[in-house]
Amino acid sequence: MAEFLFNIAERVVEKIVGLTVDEVRLALNVKTDLKKLEDTMISIKAVLLDAERQQHQNEKLRLCMRKLRDIFYDAEDVIDDFKCEALRKQDAINHPDINNLK
């Protein structure tokens, strides 16, 4: 399970890093916060790898890891929503005439 969570965490980190394009950094001024979040996620991944070795002997740890998996899925969804909204806004800027047709 931890390997699975590790993969989800890695995807979340990749998406976070992908959000740091110049426009987003300038518009939201989040470069420092994203770097801190990336560092935190790297630490979490290390803990997950340790937990994977221990989860077979600890039911409570196994349940916590399932909850953490759900949290990572939620985080991934939020990032995807953010990216979609950013694309919509960029599209509205690049193609203002299309929005007037609606």
CSV table of C-alpha atoms in Angstrom, one decimal:
chain,number,residue,atom,x,y,z
A,1,MET,CA,0.0,0.0,0.0
A,2,ALA,CA,2.8,2.4,0.8
A,3,GLU,CA,4.3,1.9,-2.6
A,4,PHE,CA,0.9,2.8,-4.1
A,5,LEU,CA,0.7,5.9,-1.8
A,6,PHE,CA,4.3,6.7,-2.7
A,7,ASN,CA,3.3,6.8,-6.4
A,8,ILE,CA,0.3,9.0,-5.7
A,9,ALA,CA,2.5,11.4,-3.6
A,10,GLU,CA,5.0,11.5,-6.5
A,11,ARG,CA,2.2,12.4,-9.0
A,12,VAL,CA,1.0,15.2,-6.6
A,13,VAL,CA,4.6,16.6,-6.4
A,14,GLU,CA,4.9,16.4,-10.2
A,15,LYS,CA,1.7,18.3,-10.6
A,16,ILE,CA,2.7,20.9,-8.0
A,17,VAL,CA,6.0,21.4,-9.8
A,18,GLY,CA,4.2,21.7,-13.1
A,19,LEU,CA,2.1,24.5,-11.7
A,20,THR,CA,5.2,26.7,-11.3
A,21,VAL,CA,5.2,28.1,-14.8
A,22,ASP,CA,6.1,31.7,-15.0
A,23,GLU,CA,2.6,33.0,-15.4
A,24,VAL,CA,1.3,31.2,-12.3
A,25,ARG,CA,4.3,32.2,-10.2
A,26,LEU,CA,3.9,35.9,-11.2
A,27,ALA,CA,0.2,35.9,-10.8
A,28,LEU,CA,-0.1,34.1,-7.5
A,29,ASN,CA,3.4,34.6,-6.1
A,30,VAL,CA,3.5,31.1,-4.8
A,31,LYS,CA,6.9,29.9,-5.8
A,32,THR,CA,8.3,29.8,-2.2
A,33,ASP,CA,5.1,28.1,-0.9
A,34,LEU,CA,5.2,25.5,-3.7
A,35,LYS,CA,8.9,24.8,-2.9
A,36,LYS,CA,8.0,24.3,0.8
A,37,LEU,CA,5.1,22.0,-0.2
A,38,GLU,CA,7.4,20.1,-2.5
A,39,ASP,CA,9.9,19.6,0.3
A,40,THR,CA,7.2,18.5,2.7
A,41,MET,CA,5.9,16.0,0.1
A,42,ILE,CA,9.4,14.5,-0.3
A,43,SER,CA,9.5,14.0,3.5
A,44,ILE,CA,6.1,12.4,3.5
A,45,LYS,CA,7.2,10.0,0.7
A,46,ALA,CA,10.2,8.9,2.9
A,47,VAL,CA,7.9,8.2,5.8
A,48,LEU,CA,5.6,6.2,3.6
A,49,LEU,CA,8.4,4.0,2.5
A,50,ASP,CA,9.2,3.3,6.1
A,51,ALA,CA,5.5,2.7,6.9
A,52,GLU,CA,5.3,0.1,4.0
A,53,ARG,CA,7.7,-2.1,5.9
A,54,GLN,CA,5.7,-1.9,9.1
A,55,GLN,CA,2.1,-1.9,7.9
A,56,HIS,CA,1.8,-5.7,7.7
A,57,GLN,CA,2.2,-5.9,11.5
A,58,ASN,CA,0.1,-2.9,12.5
A,59,GLU,CA,-3.6,-2.6,11.6
A,60,LYS,CA,-3.8,1.0,12.9
A,61,LEU,CA,-1.0,2.0,10.6
A,62,ARG,CA,-2.7,0.2,7.7
A,63,LEU,CA,-5.9,2.2,8.3
A,64,CYS,CA,-3.9,5.5,8.6
A,65,MET,CA,-2.3,4.7,5.2
A,66,ARG,CA,-5.7,4.2,3.6
A,67,LYS,CA,-6.9,7.5,5.0
A,68,LEU,CA,-3.7,9.1,3.7
A,69,ARG,CA,-4.3,7.6,0.3
A,70,ASP,CA,-7.7,9.4,0.2
A,71,ILE,CA,-6.1,12.6,1.2
A,72,PHE,CA,-3.6,12.4,-1.6
A,73,TYR,CA,-6.4,11.7,-4.1
A,74,ASP,CA,-8.2,14.8,-2.8
A,75,ALA,CA,-5.1,16.9,-3.1
A,76,GLU,CA,-4.6,15.6,-6.7
A,77,ASP,CA,-8.2,16.5,-7.5
A,78,VAL,CA,-7.7,20.1,-6.1
A,79,ILE,CA,-4.6,20.6,-8.2
A,80,ASP,CA,-6.3,19.3,-11.3
A,81,ASP,CA,-9.2,21.7,-10.7
A,82,PHE,CA,-6.8,24.5,-10.2
A,83,LYS,CA,-5.0,23.7,-13.5
A,84,CYS,CA,-8.4,23.5,-15.3
A,85,GLU,CA,-9.4,26.9,-14.0
A,86,ALA,CA,-6.1,28.4,-14.9
A,87,LEU,CA,-6.5,27.0,-18.5
A,88,ARG,CA,-10.0,28.4,-18.7
A,89,LYS,CA,-8.8,31.8,-17.6
A,90,GLN,CA,-5.9,31.7,-20.1
A,91,ASP,CA,-8.2,30.6,-22.8
A,92,ALA,CA,-10.5,33.5,-22.0
A,93,ILE,CA,-7.6,35.9,-22.3
A,94,ASN,CA,-6.3,34.4,-25.5
A,95,HIS,CA,-9.7,34.0,-27.2
A,96,PRO,CA,-12.0,36.8,-25.9
A,97,ASP,CA,-14.3,36.6,-29.0
A,98,ILE,CA,-15.3,33.0,-28.3
A,99,ASN,CA,-16.6,33.9,-24.8
A,100,ASN,CA,-18.8,36.6,-26.4
A,101,LEU,CA,-20.6,33.9,-28.5
A,102,LYS,CA,-22.1,32.2,-25.5
